[in-house]
Short mmCIF file of C-alpha atoms and ligand atoms in Angstrom, two decimals:
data_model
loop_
_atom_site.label_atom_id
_atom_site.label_comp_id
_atom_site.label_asym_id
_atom_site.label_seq_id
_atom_site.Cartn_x
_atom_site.Cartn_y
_atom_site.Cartn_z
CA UNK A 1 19.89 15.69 -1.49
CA UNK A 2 22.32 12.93 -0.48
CA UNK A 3 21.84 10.08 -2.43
CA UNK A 4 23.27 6.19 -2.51
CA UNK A 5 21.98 5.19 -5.87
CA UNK A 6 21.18 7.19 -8.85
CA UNK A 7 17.20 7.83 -8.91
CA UNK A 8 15.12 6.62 -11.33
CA UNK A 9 11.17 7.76 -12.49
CA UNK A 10 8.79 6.74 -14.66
CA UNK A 11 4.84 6.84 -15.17
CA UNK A 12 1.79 5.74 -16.52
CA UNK A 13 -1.80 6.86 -17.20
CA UNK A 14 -4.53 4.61 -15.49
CA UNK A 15 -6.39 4.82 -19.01
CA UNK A 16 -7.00 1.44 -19.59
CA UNK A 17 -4.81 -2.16 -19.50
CA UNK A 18 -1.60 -1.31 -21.23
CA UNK A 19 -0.86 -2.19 -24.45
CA UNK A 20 2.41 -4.44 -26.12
CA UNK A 21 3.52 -0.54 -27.30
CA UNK A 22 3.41 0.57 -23.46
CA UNK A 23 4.64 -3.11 -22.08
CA UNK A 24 8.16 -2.97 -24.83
CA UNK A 25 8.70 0.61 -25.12
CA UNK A 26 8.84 1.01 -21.17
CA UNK A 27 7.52 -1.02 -18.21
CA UNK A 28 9.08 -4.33 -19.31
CA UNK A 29 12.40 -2.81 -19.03
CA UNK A 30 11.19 -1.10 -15.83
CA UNK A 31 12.28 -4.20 -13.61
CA UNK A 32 15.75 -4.58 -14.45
CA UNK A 33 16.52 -0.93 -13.41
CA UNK A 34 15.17 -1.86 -9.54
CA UNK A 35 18.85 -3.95 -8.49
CA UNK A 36 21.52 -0.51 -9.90
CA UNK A 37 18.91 2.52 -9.16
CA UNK A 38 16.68 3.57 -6.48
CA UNK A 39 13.13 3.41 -8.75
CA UNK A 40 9.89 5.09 -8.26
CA UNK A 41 7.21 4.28 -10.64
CA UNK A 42 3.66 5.94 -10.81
CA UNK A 43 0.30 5.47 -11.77
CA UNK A 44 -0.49 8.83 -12.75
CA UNK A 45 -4.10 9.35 -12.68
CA UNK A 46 -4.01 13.27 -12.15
CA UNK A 47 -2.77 13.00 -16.03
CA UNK A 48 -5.18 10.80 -16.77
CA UNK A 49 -8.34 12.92 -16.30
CA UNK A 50 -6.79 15.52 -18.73
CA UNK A 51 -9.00 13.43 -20.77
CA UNK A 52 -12.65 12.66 -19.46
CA UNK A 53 -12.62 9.59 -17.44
CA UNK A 54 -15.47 7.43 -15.89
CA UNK A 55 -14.64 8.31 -12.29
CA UNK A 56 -15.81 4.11 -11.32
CA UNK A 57 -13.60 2.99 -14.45
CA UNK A 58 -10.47 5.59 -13.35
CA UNK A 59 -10.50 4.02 -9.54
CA UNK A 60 -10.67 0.53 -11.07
CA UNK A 61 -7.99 1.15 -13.45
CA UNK A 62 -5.53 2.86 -11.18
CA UNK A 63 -5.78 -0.19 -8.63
CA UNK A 64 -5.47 -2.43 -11.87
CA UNK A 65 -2.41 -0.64 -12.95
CA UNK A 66 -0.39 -1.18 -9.69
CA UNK A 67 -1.45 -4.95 -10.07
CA UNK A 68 0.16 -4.49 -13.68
CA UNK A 69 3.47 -3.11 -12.88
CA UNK A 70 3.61 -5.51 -9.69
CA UNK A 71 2.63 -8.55 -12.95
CA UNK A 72 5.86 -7.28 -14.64
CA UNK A 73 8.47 -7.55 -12.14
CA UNK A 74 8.66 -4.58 -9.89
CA UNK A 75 9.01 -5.70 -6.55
CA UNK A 76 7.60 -3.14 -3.98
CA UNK A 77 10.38 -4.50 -1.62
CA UNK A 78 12.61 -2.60 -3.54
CA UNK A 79 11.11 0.03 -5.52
CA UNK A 80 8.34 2.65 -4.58
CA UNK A 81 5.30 1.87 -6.38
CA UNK A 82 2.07 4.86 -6.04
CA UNK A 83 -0.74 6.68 -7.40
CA UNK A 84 -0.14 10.69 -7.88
CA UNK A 85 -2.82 11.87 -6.48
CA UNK A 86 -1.97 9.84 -3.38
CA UNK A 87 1.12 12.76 -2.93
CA UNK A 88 -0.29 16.46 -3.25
CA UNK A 89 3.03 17.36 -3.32
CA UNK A 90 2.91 16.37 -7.09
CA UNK A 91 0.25 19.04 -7.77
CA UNK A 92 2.03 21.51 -5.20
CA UNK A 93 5.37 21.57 -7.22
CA UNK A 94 3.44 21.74 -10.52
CA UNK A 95 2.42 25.16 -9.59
CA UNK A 96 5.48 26.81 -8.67
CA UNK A 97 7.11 25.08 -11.95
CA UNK A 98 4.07 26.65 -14.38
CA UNK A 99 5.56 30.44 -13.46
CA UNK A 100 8.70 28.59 -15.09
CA UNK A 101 7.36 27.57 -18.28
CA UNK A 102 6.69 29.52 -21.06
CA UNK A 103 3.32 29.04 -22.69
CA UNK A 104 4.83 28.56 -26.27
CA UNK A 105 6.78 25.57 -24.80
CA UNK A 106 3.43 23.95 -23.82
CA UNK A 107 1.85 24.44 -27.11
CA UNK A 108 4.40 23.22 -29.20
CA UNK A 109 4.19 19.80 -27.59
CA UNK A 110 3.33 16.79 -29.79
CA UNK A 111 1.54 15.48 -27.22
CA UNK A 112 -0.90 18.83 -26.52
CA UNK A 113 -1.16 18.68 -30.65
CA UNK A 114 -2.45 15.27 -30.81
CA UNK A 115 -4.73 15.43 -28.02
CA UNK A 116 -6.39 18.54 -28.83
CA UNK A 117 -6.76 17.07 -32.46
CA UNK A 118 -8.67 13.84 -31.17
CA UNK A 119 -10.60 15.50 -28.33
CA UNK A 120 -11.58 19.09 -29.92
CA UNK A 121 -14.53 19.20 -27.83
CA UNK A 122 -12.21 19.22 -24.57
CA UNK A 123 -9.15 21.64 -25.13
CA UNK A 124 -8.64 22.00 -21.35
CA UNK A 125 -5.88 23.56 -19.72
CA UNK A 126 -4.54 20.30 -17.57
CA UNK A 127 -4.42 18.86 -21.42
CA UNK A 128 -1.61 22.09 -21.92
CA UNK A 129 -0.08 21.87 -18.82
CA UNK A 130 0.30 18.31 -18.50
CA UNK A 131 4.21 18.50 -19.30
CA UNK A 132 4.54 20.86 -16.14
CA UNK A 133 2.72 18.36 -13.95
CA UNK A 134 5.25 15.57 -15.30
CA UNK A 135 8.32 17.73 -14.52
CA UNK A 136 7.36 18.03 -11.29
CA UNK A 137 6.85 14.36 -11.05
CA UNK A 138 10.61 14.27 -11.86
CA UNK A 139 11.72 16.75 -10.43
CA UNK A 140 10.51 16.37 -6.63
CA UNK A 141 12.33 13.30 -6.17
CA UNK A 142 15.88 13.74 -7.78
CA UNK A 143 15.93 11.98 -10.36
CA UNK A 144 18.44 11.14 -12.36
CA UNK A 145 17.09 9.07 -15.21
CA UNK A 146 13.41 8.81 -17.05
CA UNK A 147 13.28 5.72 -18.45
CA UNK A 148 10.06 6.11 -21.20
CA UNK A 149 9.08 5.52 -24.57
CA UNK A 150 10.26 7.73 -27.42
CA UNK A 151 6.89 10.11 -27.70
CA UNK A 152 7.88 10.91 -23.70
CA UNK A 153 11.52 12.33 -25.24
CA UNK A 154 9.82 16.00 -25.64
CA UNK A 155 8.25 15.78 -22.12
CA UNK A 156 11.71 15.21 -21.13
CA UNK A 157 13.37 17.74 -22.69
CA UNK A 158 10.77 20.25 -21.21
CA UNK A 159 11.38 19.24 -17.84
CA UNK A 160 15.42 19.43 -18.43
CA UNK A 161 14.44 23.35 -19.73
CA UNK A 162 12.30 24.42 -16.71
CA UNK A 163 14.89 23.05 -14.19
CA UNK A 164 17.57 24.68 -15.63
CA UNK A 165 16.05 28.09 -15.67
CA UNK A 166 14.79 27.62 -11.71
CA UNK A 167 18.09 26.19 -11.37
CA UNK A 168 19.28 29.66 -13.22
CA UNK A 169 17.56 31.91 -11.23
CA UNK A 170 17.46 30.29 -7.12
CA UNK A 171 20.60 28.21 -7.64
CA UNK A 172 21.06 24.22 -7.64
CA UNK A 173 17.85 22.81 -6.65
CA UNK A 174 16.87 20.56 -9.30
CA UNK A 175 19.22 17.70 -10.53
CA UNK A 176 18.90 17.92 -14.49
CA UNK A 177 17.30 14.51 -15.52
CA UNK A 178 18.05 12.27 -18.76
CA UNK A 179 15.46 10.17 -20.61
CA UNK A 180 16.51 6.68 -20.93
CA UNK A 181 15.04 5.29 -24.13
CA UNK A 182 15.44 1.22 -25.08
CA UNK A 183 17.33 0.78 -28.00
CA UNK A 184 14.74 -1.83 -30.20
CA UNK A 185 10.70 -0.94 -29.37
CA UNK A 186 10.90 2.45 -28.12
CA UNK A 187 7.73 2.98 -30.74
CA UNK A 188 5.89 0.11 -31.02
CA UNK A 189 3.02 1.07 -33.78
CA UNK A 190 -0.41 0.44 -34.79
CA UNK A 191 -0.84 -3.25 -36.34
CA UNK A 192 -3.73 -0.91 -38.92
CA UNK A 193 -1.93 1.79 -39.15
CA UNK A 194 2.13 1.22 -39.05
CA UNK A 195 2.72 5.43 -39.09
CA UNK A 196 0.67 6.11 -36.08
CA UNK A 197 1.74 4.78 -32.75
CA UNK A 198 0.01 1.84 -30.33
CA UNK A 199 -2.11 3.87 -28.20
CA UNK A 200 -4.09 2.71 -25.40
CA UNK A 201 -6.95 4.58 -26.30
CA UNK A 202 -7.30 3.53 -30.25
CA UNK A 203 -10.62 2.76 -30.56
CA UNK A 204 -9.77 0.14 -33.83
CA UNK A 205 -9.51 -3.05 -31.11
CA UNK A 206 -7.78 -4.50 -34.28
CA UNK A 207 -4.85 -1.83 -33.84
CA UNK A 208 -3.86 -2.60 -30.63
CA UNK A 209 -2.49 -5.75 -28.83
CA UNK A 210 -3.62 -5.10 -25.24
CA UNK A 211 -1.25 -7.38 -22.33
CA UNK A 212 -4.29 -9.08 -21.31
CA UNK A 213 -5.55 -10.30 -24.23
CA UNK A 214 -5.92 -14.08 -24.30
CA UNK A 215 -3.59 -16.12 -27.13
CA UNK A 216 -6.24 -15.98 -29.67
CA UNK A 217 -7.10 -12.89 -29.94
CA UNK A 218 -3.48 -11.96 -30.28
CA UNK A 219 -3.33 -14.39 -33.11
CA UNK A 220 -5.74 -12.78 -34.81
CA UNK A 221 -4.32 -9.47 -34.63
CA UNK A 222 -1.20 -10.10 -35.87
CA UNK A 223 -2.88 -12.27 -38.85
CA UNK A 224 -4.81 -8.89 -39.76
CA UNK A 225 -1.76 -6.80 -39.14
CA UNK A 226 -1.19 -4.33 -42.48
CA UNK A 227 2.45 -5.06 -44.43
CA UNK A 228 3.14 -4.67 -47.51
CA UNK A 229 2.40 -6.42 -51.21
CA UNK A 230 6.08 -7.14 -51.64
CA UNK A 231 6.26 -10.40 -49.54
CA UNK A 232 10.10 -10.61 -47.70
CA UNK A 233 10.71 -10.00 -44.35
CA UNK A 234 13.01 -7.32 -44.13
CA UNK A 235 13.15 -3.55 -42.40
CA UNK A 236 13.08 -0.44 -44.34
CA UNK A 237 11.84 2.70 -43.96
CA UNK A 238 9.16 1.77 -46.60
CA UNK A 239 8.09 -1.25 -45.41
CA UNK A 240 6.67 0.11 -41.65
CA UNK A 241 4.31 -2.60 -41.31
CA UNK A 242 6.99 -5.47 -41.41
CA UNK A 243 9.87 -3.19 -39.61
CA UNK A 244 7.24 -2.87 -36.19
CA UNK A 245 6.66 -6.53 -36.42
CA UNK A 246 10.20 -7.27 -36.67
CA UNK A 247 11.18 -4.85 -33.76
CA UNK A 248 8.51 -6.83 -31.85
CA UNK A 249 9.74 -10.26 -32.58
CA UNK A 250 12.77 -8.73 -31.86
CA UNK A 251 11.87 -7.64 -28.43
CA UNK A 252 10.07 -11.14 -27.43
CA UNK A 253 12.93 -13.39 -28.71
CA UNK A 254 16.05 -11.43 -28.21
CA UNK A 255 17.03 -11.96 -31.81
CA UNK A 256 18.63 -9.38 -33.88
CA UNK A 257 17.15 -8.10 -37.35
CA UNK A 258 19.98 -9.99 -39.61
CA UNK A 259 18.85 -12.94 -37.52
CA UNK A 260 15.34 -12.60 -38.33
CA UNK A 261 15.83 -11.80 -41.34
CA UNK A 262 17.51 -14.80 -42.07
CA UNK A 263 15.43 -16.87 -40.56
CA UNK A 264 12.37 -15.93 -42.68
CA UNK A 265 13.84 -15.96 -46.16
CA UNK A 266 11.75 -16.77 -49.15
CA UNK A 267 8.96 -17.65 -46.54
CA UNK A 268 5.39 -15.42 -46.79
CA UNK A 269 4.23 -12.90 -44.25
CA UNK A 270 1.86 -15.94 -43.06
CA UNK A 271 4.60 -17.36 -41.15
CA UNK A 272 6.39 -14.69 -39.91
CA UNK A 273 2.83 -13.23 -38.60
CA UNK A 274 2.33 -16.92 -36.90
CA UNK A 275 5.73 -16.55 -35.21
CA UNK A 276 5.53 -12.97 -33.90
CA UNK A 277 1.96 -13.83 -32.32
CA UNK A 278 3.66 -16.91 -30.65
CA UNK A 279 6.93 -15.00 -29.57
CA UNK A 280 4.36 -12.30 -27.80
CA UNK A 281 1.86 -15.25 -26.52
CA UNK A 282 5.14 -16.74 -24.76
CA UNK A 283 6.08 -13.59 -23.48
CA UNK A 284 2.89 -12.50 -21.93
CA UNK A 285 2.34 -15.83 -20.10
CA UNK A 286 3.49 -15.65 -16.76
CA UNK A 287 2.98 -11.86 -16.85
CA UNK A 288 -0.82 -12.69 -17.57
CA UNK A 289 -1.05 -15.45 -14.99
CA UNK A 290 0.56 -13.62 -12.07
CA UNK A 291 -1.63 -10.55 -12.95
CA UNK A 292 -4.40 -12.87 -12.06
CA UNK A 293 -2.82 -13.69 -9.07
CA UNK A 294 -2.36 -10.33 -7.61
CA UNK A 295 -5.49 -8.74 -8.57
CA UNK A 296 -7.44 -11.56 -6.20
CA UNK A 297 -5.37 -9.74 -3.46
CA UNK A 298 -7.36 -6.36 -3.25
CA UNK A 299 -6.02 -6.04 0.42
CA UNK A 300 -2.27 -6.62 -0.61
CA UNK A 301 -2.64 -4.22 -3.39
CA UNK A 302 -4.21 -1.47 -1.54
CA UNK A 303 -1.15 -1.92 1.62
CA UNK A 304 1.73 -1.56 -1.55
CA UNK A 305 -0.16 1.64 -2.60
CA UNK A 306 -0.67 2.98 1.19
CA UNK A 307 3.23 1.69 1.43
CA UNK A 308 4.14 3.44 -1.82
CA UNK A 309 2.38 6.55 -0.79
CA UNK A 310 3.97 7.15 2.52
CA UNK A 311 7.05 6.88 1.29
CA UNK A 312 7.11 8.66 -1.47
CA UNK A 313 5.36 11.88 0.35
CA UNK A 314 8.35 11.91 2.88
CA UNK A 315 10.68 12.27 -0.06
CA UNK A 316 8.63 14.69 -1.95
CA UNK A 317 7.98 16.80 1.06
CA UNK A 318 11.87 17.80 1.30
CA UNK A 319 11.90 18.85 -1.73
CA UNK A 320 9.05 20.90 -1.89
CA UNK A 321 9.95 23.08 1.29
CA UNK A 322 13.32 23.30 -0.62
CA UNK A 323 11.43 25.12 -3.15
CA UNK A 324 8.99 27.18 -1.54
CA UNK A 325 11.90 28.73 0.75
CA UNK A 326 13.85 29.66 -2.54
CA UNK A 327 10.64 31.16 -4.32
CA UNK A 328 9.66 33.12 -1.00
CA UNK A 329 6.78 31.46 0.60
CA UNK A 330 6.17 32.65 3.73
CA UNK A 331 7.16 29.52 6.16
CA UNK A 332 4.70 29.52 9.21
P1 LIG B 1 -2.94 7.07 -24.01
O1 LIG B 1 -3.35 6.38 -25.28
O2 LIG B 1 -3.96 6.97 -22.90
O3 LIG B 1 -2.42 8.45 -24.22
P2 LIG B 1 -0.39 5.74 -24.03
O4 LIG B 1 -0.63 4.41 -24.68
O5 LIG B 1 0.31 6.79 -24.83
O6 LIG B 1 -1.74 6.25 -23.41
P3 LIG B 1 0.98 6.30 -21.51
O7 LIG B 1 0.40 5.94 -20.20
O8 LIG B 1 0.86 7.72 -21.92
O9 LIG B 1 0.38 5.42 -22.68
O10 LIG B 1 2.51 5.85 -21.57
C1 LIG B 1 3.19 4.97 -20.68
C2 LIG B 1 4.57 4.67 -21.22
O11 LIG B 1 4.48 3.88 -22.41
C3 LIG B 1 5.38 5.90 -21.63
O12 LIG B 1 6.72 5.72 -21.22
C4 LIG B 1 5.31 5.92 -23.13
O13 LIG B 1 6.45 6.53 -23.72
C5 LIG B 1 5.27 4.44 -23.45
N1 LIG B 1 4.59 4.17 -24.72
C6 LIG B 1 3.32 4.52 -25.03
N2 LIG B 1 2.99 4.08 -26.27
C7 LIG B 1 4.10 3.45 -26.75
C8 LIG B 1 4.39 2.78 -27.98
N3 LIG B 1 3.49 2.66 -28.93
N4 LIG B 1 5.62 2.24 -28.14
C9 LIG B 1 6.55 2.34 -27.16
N5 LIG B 1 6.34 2.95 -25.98
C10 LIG B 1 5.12 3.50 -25.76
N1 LIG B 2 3.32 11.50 -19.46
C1 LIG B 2 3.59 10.10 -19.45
C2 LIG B 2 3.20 9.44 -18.15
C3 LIG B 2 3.93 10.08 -17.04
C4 LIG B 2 5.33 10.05 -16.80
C5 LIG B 2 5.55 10.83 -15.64
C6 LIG B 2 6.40 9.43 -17.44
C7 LIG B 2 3.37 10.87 -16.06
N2 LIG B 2 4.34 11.30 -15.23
C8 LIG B 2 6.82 11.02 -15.13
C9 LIG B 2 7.69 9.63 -16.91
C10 LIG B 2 7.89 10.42 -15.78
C11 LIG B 2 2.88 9.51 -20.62
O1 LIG B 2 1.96 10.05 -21.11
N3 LIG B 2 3.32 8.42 -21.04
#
């Protein structure tokens, strides 16, 4: 595939309104990609039902999701912006790559672990073969760089393995992609729990600082957030209460942890807490009030998905005949 830019992918579930772990960790550094790459970013609600959705709350959330990632500073001018299930050829490709993958692969996955652990009553096999759905994702459109947070790194690395060993066996079809991880806030984590990370889905409301969430509220999540009993605002590996707020702060002011450090010396948690809640207040702001903005425009929203769509499918579909000559299908 002839290509002008290097091609760039990313994706996210439809499960809810993101959270500061999903805003740092990835889509706030989606934007700045759109001017050097070509982008494509998804809101990938065939993933999402791996877990049982509300079917009303799943179409709500995947419209609310585009009007998200439009709030942040992807401009559909220049990047494609979809929903999966909007392109079969998402779920076509997934197929073809699932007689690439060995089933040991999929179990070893952190992500298949975790799930199964917190929904035991719904082991189902999308929740296994959700990695093979994601490299096709990738893979039908080029791309050259994932840019995600670090629990995506595995999913990554899977996709890397089953292109190489199509790659191996029909030639150079796929281009081998790299996941592009930010250097400060690739895993934000829980403000109760500072080993597990900030998940969408925590049910502890207290846990999780959501982008919506109005100034308050944020306030008093970061008052509650767990540290430590030693008092002094520094990062170490056993102080992972103080280290996430300090990659936070980090994130929202551009300051580095010396810096911070610094600046807090000999002062109490109190006021560091204060100033992380007002560093993320300030940076949610005009991503909260243009969200507003957009979400009034049902009719714009719905025309940047049909947009999205369209385009994307016309991409994908090259691909995909690519690959179902190589395997054999007959072509009618
Ligand atoms: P769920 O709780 O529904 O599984 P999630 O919060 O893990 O959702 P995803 O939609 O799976 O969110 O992820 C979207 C993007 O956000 C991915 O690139 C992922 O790596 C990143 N991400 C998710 N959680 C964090 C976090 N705590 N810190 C940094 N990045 C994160
Ligand atoms: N699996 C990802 C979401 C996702 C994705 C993708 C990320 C779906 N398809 C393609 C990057 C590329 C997640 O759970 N965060």
């Amino acid at each position: 595939m002839e290509k002008m830019k290097k091609r760039v992918y990313s994706g996210i579930q439809p499960t809810g309104v993101f959270t500061l772990g999903n805003f740092v960790g990835a889509v706030r550094g989606w934007p700045k990609l759109q001017e050097e790459y070509d982008c494509i970013y998804s809101v990938a609600d065939q993933h999402a039902i791996t877990v049982r959705q509300n079917p009303a709350d799943l179409r709500r959330q995947s419209r609310e999701m585009v009007a998200l990632l439009l709030a942040s500073g992807i401009d559909p001018q220049k990047s494609i912006v979809f929903v999966q299930s909007h392109v079969p050829a998402h779920a076509q490709l997934s197929w073809v790559l699932g007689c690439f993958c060995p089933f040991g692969d999929l179990t070893r996955m952190h992500q298949f672990k975790e799930k199964s652990a917190k929904h035991p009553e719904d082991i189902n096999g999308g929740l296994l073969t959700y990695p093979i759905l994601m490299a096709a994702d990738i893979l039908l459109y080029g791309t050259d760089y994932v840019p995600v947070g670090v629990d995506q790194k595995q999913h990554v690395e899977l996709t890397r393995d089953i292109a190489q060993r199509f790659n191996g066996v029909y030639g150079d079809v796929f281009t081998i992609p790299d996941a592009m991880i930010p250097k400060v806030g690739a895993k934000v984590m829980s403000l109760q729990e500072p080993a597990k990370k900030m998940s969408k889905s925590d049910s502890n409301e207290n846990a999780v600082v959501r982008v919506l969430d109005e100034p308050d509220a944020i306030l008093r999540k970061f008052k509650r957030a767990v540290t430590d009993s030693e008092g002094s605002v520094r990062a170490a590996e056993d102080k992972p209460g103080v280290t996430n707020l300090m990659s936070i702060y980090s994130v929202c002011t551009g300051k580095t942890f010396e810096e911070i450090e610094a600046a807090f010396a000999g002062q109490g948690y109190g006021v560091f807490k204060q100033a992380v809640a007002e560093s993320v207040i300030d940076t949610l702001r005009p991503f909260q009030q243009e969200y507003k903005r957009l979400l009034a425009d049902k009719a714009y929203l719905d025309g940047v998905m049909a947009d999205g769509a369209a385009r994307a499918a016309a991409l994908a579909a090259r691909l995909l005949t690519k690959v179902y000559k190589k395997v054999g299908f007959l072509q009618l």
